[in-house]
Coordinates of C-alpha atoms in Angstrom, one line a residue:
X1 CA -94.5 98.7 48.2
X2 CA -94.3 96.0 51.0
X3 CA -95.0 92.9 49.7
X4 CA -95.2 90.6 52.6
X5 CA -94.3 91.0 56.4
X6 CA -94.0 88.0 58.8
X7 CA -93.9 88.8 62.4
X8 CA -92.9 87.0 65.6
X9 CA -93.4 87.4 68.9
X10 CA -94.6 90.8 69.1
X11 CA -97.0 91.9 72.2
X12 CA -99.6 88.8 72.0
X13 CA -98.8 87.9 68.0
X14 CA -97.0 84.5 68.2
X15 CA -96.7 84.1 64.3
X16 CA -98.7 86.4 61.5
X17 CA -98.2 86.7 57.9
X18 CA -99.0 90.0 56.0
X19 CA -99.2 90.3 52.0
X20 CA -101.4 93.1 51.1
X21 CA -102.6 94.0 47.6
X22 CA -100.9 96.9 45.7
X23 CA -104.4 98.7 45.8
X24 CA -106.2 98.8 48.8
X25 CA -106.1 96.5 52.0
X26 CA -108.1 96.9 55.4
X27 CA -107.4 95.4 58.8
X28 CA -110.2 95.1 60.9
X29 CA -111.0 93.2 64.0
X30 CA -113.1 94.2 67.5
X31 CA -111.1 96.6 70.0
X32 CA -108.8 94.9 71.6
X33 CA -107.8 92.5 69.2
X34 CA -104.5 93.2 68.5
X35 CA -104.5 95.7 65.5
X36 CA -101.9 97.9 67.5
X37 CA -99.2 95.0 67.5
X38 CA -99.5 95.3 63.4
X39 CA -98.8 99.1 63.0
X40 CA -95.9 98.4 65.8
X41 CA -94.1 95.7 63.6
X42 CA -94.6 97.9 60.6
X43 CA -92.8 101.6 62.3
X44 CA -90.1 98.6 63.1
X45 CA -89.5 97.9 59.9
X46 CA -89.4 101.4 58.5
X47 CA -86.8 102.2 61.4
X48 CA -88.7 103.4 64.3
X49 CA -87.4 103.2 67.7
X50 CA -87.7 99.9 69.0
X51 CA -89.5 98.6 72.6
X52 CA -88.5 96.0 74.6
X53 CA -91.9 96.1 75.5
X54 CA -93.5 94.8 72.3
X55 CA -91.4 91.7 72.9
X56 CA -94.3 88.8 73.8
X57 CA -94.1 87.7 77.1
X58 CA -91.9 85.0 77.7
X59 CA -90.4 85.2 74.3
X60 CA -86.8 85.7 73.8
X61 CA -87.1 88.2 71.7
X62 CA -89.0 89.6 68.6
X63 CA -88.8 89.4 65.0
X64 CA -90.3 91.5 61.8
X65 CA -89.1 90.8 58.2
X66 CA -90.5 92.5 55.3
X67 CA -89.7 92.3 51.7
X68 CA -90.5 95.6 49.7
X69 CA -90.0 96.1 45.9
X70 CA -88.9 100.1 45.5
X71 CA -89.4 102.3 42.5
X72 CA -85.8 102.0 42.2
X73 CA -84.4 99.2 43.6
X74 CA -83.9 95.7 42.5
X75 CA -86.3 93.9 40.8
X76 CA -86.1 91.2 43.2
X77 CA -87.2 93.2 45.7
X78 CA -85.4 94.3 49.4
X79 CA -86.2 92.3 52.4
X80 CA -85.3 93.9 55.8
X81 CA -85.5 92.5 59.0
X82 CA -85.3 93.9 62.4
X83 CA -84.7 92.0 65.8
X84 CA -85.8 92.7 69.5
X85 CA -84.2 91.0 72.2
X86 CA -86.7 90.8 75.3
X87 CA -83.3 92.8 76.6
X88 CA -83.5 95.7 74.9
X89 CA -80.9 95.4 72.1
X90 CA -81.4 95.2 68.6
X91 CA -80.5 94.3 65.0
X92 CA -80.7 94.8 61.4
X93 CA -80.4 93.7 58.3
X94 CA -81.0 95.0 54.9
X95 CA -80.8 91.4 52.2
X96 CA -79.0 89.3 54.2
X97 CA -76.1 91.7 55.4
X98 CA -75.8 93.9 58.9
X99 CA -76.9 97.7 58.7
X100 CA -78.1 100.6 60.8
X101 CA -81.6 101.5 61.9
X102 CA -80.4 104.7 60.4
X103 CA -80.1 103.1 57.1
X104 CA -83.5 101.4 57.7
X105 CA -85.4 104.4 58.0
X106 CA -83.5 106.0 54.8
X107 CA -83.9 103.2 52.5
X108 CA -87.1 101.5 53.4
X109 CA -88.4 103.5 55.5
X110 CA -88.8 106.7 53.0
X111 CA -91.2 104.2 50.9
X112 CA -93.9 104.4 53.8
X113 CA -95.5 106.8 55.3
X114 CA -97.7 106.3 58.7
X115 CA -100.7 108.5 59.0
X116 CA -101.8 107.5 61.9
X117 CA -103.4 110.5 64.8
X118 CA -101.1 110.0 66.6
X119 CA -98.1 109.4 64.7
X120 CA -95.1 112.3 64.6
X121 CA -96.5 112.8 61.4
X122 CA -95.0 114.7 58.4
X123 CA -97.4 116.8 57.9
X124 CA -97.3 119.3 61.4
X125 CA -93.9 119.7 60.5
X126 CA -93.6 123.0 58.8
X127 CA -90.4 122.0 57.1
X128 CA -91.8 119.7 55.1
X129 CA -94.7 121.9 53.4
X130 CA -92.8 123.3 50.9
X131 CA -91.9 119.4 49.8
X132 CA -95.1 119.0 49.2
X133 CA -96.0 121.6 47.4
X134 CA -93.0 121.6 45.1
X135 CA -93.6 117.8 44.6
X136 CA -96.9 118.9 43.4
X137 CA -96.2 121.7 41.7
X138 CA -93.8 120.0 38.8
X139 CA -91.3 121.2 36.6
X140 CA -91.4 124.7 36.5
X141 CA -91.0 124.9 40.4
X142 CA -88.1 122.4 40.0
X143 CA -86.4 124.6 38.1
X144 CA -86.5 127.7 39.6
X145 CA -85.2 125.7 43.0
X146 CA -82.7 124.6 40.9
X147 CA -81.1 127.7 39.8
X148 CA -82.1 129.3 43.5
X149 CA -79.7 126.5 44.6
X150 CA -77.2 127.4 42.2
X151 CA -77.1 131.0 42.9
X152 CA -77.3 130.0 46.8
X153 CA -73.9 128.0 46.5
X154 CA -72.0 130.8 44.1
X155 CA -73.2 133.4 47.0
X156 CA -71.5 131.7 49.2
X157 CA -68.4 130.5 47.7
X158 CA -68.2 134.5 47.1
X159 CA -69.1 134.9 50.5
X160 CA -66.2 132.4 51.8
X161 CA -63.7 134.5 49.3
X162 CA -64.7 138.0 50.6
X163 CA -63.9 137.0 54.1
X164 CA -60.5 135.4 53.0
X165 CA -59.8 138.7 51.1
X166 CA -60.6 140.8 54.1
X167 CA -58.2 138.5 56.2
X168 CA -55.5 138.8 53.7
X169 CA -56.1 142.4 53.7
X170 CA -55.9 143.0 57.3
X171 CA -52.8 140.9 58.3
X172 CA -50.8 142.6 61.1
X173 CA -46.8 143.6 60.0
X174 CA -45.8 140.5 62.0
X175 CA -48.1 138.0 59.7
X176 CA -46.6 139.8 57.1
X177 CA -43.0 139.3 57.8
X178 CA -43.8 135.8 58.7
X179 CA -45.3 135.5 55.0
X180 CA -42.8 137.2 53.4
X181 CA -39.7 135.0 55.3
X182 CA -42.3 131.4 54.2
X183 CA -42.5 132.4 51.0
X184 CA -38.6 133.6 50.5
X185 CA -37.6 129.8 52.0
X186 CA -40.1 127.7 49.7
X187 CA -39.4 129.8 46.4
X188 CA -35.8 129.6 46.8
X189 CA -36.1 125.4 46.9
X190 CA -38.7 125.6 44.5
X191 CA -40.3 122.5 45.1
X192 CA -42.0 120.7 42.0
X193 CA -45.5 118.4 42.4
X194 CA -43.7 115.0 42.5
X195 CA -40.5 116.0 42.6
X196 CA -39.4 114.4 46.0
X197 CA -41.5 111.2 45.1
X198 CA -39.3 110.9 41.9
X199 CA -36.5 111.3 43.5
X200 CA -37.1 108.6 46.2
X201 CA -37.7 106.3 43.6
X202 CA -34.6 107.1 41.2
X203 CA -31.8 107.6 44.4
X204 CA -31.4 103.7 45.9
X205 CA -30.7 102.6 42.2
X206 CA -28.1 105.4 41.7
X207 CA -26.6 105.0 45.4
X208 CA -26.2 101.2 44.7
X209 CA -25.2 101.7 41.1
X210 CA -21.7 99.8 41.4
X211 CA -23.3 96.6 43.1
X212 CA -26.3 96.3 41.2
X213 CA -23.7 96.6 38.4
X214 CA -21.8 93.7 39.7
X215 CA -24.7 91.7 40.1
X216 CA -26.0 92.3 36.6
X217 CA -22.2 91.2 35.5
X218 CA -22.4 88.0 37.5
X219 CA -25.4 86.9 37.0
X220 CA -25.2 87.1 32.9
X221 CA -21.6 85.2 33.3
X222 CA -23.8 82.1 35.2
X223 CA -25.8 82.0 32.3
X224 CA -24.2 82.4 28.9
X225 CA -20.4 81.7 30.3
X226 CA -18.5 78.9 28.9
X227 CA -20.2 76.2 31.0
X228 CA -22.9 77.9 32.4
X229 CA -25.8 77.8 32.7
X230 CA -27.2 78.2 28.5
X231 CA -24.7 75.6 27.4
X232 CA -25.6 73.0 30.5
X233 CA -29.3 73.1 29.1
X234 CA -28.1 73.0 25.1
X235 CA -26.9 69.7 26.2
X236 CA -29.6 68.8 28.4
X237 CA -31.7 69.2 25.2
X238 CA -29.2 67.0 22.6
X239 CA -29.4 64.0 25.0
X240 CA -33.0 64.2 25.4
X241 CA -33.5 64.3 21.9
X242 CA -30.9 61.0 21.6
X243 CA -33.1 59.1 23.8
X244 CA -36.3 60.2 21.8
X245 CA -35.2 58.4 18.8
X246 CA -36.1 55.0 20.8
X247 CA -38.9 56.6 23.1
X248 CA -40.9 59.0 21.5
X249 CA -42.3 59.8 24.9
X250 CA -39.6 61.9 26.1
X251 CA -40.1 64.2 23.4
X252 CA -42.0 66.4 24.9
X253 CA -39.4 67.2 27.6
X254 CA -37.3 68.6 24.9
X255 CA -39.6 70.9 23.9
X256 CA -39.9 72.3 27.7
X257 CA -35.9 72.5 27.9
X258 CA -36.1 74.4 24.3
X259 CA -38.9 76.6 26.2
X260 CA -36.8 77.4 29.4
X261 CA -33.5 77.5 26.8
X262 CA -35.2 80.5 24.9
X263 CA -36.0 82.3 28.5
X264 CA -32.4 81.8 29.9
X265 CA -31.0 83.6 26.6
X266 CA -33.5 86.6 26.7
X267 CA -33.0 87.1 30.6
X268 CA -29.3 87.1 29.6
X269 CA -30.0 89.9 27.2
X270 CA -31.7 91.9 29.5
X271 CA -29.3 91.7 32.0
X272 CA -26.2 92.9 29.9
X273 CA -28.7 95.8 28.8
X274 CA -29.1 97.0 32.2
X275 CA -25.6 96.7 33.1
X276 CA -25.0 99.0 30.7
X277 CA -27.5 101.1 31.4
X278 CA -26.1 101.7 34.6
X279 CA -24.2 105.0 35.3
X280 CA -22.4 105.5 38.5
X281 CA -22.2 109.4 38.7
X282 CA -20.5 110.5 42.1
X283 CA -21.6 114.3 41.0
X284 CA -25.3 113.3 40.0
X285 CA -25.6 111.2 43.2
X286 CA -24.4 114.0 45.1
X287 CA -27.1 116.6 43.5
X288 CA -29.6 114.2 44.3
X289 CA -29.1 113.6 47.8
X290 CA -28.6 117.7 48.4
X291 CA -31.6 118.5 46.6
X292 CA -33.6 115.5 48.8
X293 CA -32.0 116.9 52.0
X294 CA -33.8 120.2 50.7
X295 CA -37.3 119.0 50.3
X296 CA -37.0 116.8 53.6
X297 CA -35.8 120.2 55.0
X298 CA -38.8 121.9 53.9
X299 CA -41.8 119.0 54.9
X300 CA -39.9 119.5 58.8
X301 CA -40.8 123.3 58.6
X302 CA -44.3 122.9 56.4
X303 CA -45.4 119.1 55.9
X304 CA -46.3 116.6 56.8
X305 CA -46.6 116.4 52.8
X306 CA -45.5 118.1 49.8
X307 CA -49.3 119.6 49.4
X308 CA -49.1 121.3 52.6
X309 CA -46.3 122.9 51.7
X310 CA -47.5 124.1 48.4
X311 CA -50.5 125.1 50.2
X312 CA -48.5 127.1 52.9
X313 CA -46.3 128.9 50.1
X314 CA -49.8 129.7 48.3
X315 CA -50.8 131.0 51.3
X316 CA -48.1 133.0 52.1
X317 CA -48.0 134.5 48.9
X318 CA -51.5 136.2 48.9
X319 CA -50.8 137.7 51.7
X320 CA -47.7 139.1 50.7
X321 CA -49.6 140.0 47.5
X322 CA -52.8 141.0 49.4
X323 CA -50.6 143.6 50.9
X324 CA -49.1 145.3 48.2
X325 CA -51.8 145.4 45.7
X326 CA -53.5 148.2 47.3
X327 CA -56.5 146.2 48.4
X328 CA -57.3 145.4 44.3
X329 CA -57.7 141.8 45.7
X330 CA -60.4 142.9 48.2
X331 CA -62.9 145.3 45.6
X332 CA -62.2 142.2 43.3
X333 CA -63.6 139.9 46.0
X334 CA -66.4 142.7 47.2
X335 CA -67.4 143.7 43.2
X336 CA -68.0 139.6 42.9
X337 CA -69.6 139.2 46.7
X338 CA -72.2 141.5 45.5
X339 CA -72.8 140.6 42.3
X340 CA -73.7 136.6 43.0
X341 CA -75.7 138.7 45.8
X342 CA -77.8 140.0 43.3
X343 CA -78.2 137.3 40.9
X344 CA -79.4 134.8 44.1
X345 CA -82.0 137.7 44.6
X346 CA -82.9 137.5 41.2
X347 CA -83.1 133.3 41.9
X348 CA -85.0 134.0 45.1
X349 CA -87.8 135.7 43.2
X350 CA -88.4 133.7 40.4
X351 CA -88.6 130.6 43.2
X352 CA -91.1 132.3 45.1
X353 CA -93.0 133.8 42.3
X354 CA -93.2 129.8 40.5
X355 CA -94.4 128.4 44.4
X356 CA -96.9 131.5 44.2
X357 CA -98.2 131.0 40.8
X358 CA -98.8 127.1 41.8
X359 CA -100.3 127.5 45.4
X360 CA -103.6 128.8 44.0
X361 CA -104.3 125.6 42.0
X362 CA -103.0 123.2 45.1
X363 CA -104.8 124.6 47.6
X364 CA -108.3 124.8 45.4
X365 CA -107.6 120.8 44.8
X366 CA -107.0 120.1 48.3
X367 CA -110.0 121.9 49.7
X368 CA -112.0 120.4 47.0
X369 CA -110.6 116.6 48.7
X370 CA -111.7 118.0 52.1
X371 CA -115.3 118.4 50.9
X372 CA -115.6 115.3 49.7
X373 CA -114.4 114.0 53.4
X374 CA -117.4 116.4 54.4
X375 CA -114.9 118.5 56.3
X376 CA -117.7 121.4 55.1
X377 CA -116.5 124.3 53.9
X378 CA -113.0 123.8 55.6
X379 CA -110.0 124.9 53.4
X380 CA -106.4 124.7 53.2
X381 CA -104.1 127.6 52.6
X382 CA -100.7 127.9 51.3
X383 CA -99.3 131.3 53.2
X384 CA -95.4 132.3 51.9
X385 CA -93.6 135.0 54.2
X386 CA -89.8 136.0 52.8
X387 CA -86.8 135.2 55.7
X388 CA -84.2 137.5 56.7
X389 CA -81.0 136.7 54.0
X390 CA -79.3 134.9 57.1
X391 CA -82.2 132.3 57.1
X392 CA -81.8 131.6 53.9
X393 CA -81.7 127.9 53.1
X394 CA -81.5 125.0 50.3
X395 CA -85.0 125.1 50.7
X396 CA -85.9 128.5 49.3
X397 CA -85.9 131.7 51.1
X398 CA -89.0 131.8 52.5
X399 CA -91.2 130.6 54.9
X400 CA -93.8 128.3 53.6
X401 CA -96.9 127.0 55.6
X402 CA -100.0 125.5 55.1
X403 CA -103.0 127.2 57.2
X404 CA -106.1 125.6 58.1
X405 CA -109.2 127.1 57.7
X406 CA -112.0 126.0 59.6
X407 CA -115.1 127.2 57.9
X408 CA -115.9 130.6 55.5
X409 CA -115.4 133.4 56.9
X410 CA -112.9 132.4 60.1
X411 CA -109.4 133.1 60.1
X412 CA -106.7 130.5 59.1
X413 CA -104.2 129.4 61.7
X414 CA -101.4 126.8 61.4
X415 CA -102.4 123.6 61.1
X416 CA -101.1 122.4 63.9
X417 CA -102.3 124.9 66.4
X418 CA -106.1 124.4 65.3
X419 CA -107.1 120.8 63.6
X420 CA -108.0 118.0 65.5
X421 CA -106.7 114.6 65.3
X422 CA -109.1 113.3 62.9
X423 CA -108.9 116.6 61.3
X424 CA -105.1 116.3 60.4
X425 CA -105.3 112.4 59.2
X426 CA -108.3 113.3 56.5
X427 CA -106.3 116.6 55.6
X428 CA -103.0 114.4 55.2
X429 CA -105.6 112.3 53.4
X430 CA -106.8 114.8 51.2
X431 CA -103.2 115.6 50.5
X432 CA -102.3 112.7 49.3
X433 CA -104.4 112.0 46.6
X434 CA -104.1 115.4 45.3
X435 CA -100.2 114.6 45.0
X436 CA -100.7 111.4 43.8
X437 CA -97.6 109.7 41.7
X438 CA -95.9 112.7 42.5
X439 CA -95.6 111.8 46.5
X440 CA -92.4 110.2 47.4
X441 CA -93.7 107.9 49.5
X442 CA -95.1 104.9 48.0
X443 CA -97.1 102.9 50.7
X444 CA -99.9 104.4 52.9
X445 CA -100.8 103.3 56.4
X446 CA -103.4 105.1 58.1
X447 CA -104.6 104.4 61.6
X448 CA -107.7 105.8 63.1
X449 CA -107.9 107.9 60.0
X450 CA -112.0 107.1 60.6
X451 CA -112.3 107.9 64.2
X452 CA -115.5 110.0 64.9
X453 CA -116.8 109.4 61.2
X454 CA -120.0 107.8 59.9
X455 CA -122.8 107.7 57.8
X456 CA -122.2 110.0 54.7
X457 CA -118.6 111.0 55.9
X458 CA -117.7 107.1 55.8
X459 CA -118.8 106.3 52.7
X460 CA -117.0 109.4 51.4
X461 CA -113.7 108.4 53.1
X462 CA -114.2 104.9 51.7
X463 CA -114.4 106.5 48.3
X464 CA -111.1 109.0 48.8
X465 CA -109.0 106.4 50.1
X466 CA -110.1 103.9 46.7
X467 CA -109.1 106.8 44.9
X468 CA -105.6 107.2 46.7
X469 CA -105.6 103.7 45.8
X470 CA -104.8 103.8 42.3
X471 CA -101.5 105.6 43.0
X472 CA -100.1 104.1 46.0
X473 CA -100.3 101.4 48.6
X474 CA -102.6 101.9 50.7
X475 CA -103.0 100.0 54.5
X476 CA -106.0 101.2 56.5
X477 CA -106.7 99.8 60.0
X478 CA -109.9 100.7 60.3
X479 CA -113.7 99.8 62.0
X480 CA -115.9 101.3 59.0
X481 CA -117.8 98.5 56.8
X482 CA -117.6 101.2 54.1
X483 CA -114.4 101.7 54.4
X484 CA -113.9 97.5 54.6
X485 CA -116.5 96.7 51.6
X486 CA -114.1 99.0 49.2
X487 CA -110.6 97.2 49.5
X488 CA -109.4 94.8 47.1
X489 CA -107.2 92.5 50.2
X490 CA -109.4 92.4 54.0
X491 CA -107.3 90.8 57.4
X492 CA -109.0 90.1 60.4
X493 CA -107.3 90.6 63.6
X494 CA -108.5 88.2 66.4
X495 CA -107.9 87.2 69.8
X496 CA -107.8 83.9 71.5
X497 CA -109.4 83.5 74.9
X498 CA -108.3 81.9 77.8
X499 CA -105.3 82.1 80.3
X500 CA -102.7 82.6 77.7
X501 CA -104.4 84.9 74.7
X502 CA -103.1 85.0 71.7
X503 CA -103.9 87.6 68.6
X504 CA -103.8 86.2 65.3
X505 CA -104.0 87.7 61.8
X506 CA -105.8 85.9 58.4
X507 CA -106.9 86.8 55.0
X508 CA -110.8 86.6 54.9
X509 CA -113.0 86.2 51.5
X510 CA -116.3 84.6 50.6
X511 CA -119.2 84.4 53.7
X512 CA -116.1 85.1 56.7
X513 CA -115.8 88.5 55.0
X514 CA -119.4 88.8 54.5
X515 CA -119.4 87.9 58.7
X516 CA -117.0 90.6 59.3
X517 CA -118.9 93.1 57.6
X518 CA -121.9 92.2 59.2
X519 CA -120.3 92.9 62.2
X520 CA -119.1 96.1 61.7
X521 CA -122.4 97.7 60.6
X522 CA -124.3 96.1 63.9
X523 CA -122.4 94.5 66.2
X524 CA -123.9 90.7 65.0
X525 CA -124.0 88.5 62.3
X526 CA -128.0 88.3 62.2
X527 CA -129.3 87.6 58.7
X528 CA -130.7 91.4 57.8
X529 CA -127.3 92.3 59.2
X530 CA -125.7 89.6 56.9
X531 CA -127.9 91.0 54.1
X532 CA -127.0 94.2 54.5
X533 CA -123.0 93.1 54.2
X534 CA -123.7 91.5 51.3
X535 CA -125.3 94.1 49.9
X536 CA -122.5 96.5 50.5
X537 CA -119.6 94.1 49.1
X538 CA -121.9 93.6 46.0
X539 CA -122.1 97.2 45.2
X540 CA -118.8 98.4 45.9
X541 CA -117.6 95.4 43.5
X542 CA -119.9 96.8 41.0

C-alpha cells in the first residue's frame, strides 16, 4: 500500500504531496492539468523505465520518493526513492541504501499494479492467465501445481541421468582406456577427503620438530631456571609486600605480580609438556612427505582440488563400470526415465483436471462483474489446450487463456486480438474484484478506466471500483462525478497560468469538493450544478 509520494520536478509539477486512503482515492482535474505527470512519478517508483523527458524544464533533475507498507515487510514501512538527472542517468534507493531498478520493480513494484489503456498491462499477456486463475482458484489448485512441480523436477533429474547413462554406455575403446588408466592412477594413491589438508597441517611441526624442541627447552629454562624468570618475580613480590607494611597502597601491586607469578608457572608447564610431546621421527617424516608428493602428484594430473579429483576418479569409474555391466546401468536409468514419465502424466492430469473443475465458477463470476460494468451480455472464457511434452513448463502443461466474448451467440477470440481499450481496463476491472485478497498485487491505479462511459455505466463503474475498494488500494484518475462522489480521499490536479505554468496537486473536502463535482457533471459551478454535487456526495455518503 503507498502511503505517501512526494514528487519534484517532474514535467510541470515543481513540488506535490500524495497520501491516499487505503480505500478509495480519485484524482481529478480539467484536461491538461497535469494528471499524466502523477501516473509518470508513480511507474517511477514501481521501476519503470525512466525519461529524461519528465525532468521539468530547467530543473536539474527529478525526484519521486514513496513510502509503502507491504503485507510482508517491516512494520515501519519501505520508502524508495528514484532520481532523474535532466541528463539521463538515474538512481535508487530502497531505505536509505543504493539498489537496482531491477530490485525496484521486484520489491515495490510487485505491490502495484497499473491499469491504465494503455499500459503493457498484465492482463494481454497470456502467461500470466493461468496466475490468475490459480490465485483464484485456492488450495486444491495449489496443490495439484505443487505435486505437478514435483513430478516435473524428478522427470527431469531422470531425464539428466538417462542421458549420462547413454553417454557412459556409448564411450568409444579410447575413452575407455583413458578411464580405465584415470582410475588405475587415483585408486592406487587412494586419496582420502582431507587427507592432503591434514597433512599440510601436521608436516611443518614434524619437519621442524628438533628446533621447535629446542625452543620449548629454552624458553622453560628463562622461566623456572635458577634465576630466571619465576624466581626474579617471587622476589619482586617479597619486597613489595615489605614496603606494604608502611604503605598499604602498594598492596595491590602484589597482588598483580602474584597474578602474572601464577601465569609464568602454568606457561612453564605447558612448555615442558610439549617438549615432550615432540617426536622427531626421520621414518614418519619421510612417509609424510612421499605420501604429500603423491597427492600434489595427483591435483597436477586432476585438480585444481582434491574434489575434482574425486570427481574425475568417480567419473572414470562409471565408465569403466558402464562398460562392463552389460548396459544394466542404462535399463536401470531407462526403467526409472519412464517411470517419473508416467507419474508427471499422472501430475499433469490432476493439474489440469483441478484448473478445469475451477474455470467454470471464475468465469461465471467474472462475467457476472462485466454486467454490472454494463458490458451487456459480454463474457469471459477460460479455454485450456494440452502442450507438446517439450513445452512443458513450471507453469503446468498446458496452455491457458482467457477468451473474450463479445455478446451471445458470437465466437470468443483472445482477448487481446478483439477488446477495446476501455474494454480490457473494465475486464481487468472485473477481474480484480473477483480475485480480491487473493490478488498479489495490493495497490490499484487505473487510468482512463472510464473513457467512453456515462450515465448508467458510470455509476456502475463507481459502484465496482468501491467494491474493489474493500480489498485493495485503489487510485483512479478519472473525469466521472460518480466515480469522484464514491471515494473516501479526492486530489485535484490544477494548472497555473501564465508564462511559466505550473501544475499543482491538493487534497479537497467541504464546498472545494462540492466545486469539483459540480464541475465535472456540467462544466460550471452554477448553483443547480452545485446542488446536484451536493446531492451526489450526500448519497454516496449514505
Amino acid at each position: 500500500m503507498i502511503d505517501e509520494l512526494q514528487v519534484r520536478d517532474v514535467a510541470l509539477i515543481r513540488e506535490a504531496s500524495l497520501a491516499p486512503s487505503a480505500g478509495l482515492t480519485v484524482i481529478t482535474g480539467e484536461t491538461g492539468a497535469g494528471k499524466s505527470a502523477l501516473l509518470s512519478s508513480i511507474k517511477l517508483l514501481v521501476g519503470e523505465r525512466a525519461d529524461a523527458g519528465a525532468v521539468r524544464e530547467g530543473s536539474d533533475g527529478l525526484q519521486v520518493t514513496g513510502r509503502f507498507f507491504l503485507r510482508s515487510g517491516d512494520p515501519d514501512g519501505v520508502v524508495a526513492e528514484r532520481r532523474v538527472g535532466a541528463d539521463g542517468r538515474g538512481r535508487v534507493k530502497v531505505d536509505g541504501r543504493m539498489a537496482s531498478v531491477r530490485e525496484l520493480a521486484e520489491g515495490v513494484g510487485a505491490s502495484v499494479d497499473l491499469c491504465g489503456q494503455h499500459e503493457h498491462q498484465r492482463l494481454l499477456q497470456v502467461q500470466t492467465h493461468v496466475e490468475l486463475l490459480d490465485a483464484w482458484a485456492g488450495p486444491d489448485v495449489a496443490r495439484a501445481l505443487e505435486g505437478y512441480r514435483a513430478a516435473l523436477d524428478e522427470a527431469r533429474r531422470a531425464s539428466d541421468e538417462l542421458d549420462r547413462a547413454r553417454e557412459l554406455s556409448q564411450a568409444s575403446a579410447e575413452a575407455l582406456d583413458e578411464a580405465q588408466f584415470v582410475l588405475g592412477r587415483i585408486e592406487a594413491v587412494d586419496p582420502r577427503e582431507g587427507e592432503l589438508e591434514e597433512l599440510e597441517e601436521r608436516l611443518p611441526k614434524a619437519e621442524h620438530a628438533d628446533a621447535l624442541m629446542r625452543s620449548a627447552h629454552a624458553a622453560r629454562r628463562a622461566l623456572s631456571a635458577e634465576g630466571g624468570a619465576v624466581d626474579s618475580i617471587r622476589e619482586a613480590i617479597s619486597e613489595v609486600e615489605d614496603a606494604a607494611r608502611y604503605d598499604e597502597g602498594v598492596s595491590t601491586h602484589a597482588q598483580v605480580l602474584r597474578s602474572a607469578l601464577l601465569d609464568l608457572e602454568d606457561v612453564a608447564s605447558e612448555l615442558r609438556d610439549y617438549a615432550d610431546g615432540l617426536d622427531f621421527d626421520p621414518e614418519g617424516l619421510e612417509r609424510m612427505q612421499s605420501r604429500r608428493a603423491e597427492l600434489r602428484g595427483l591435483l597436477r594430473s586432476y585438480g585444481p582440488g582434491m574434489d575434482d579429483v574425486l570427481a574425475r576418479r568417480d567419473r572414470a569409474r562409471e565408465v569403466v563400470e558402464a562398460a562392463s555391466d552389460g548396459g544394466a546401468a542404462l535399463r536401470r536409468a531407462k526403467k526409472a526415465a519412464e517411470a517419473a514419465e508416467s507419474r508427471l502424466g499422472a501430475a499433469a492430469d490432476a493439474l489440469d483436471a483441478a484448473r478445469a473443475a475451477a474455470a467454470p465458477a471464475f468465469s461465471e463470476q467474472v462475467s457476472a462483474q462485466m454486467a454490472r460494468l454494463e458490458m451487456g451480455t459480454a463474457a469471459l472464457e477460460v479455454q485450456a489446450s494440452r502442450l507438446p511434452r517439450a513445452e512443458w513448463s513450471r507453469r503446468g502443461p498446458s496452455r491457458v487463456e482467457f477468451l473474450y466474448r463479445p455478446g451471445a451467440g458470437l465466437t470468443p477470440r483472445p482477448l487481446r486480438r478483439i477488446a477495446s481499450g476501455g474494454e480490457v481496463s473494465r475486464v481487468m476491472l472485473a477481474l480484480k474484484v473477483v480475485l480480491g485478497e487473493s490478488d498479489a498485487a495490493e495497490t490499484l491505479v487505473f487510468d482512463e478506466v472510464d473513457a467512453g462511459v456515462g450515465g448508467a455505466t458510470a455509476v456502475a463503474l463507481a459502484s465496482v471500483l468501491a467494491d474493489l475498494a474493500r480489498t485493495h488500494q485503489v487510485i483512479v484518475v478519472t473525469h466521472l462525478a460518480q466515480v469522484a462522489v464514491a471515494a473516501d480521499t479526492h486530489y485535484l490536479v490544477s494548472k497555473t497560468q501564465g508564462d511559466a505554468p505550473e501544475t499543482t496537486l491538493r487534497l479537497i473536502e467541504g464546498d472545494e469538493r462540492v466545486r469539483e463535482v459540480a464541475r465535472m457533471l456540467s462544466g460550471d459551478t452554477g448553483e443547480a450544478s452545485l446542488a446536484h454535487a451536493r446531492e451526489l456526495l450526500s448519497n454516496a455518503k449514505g
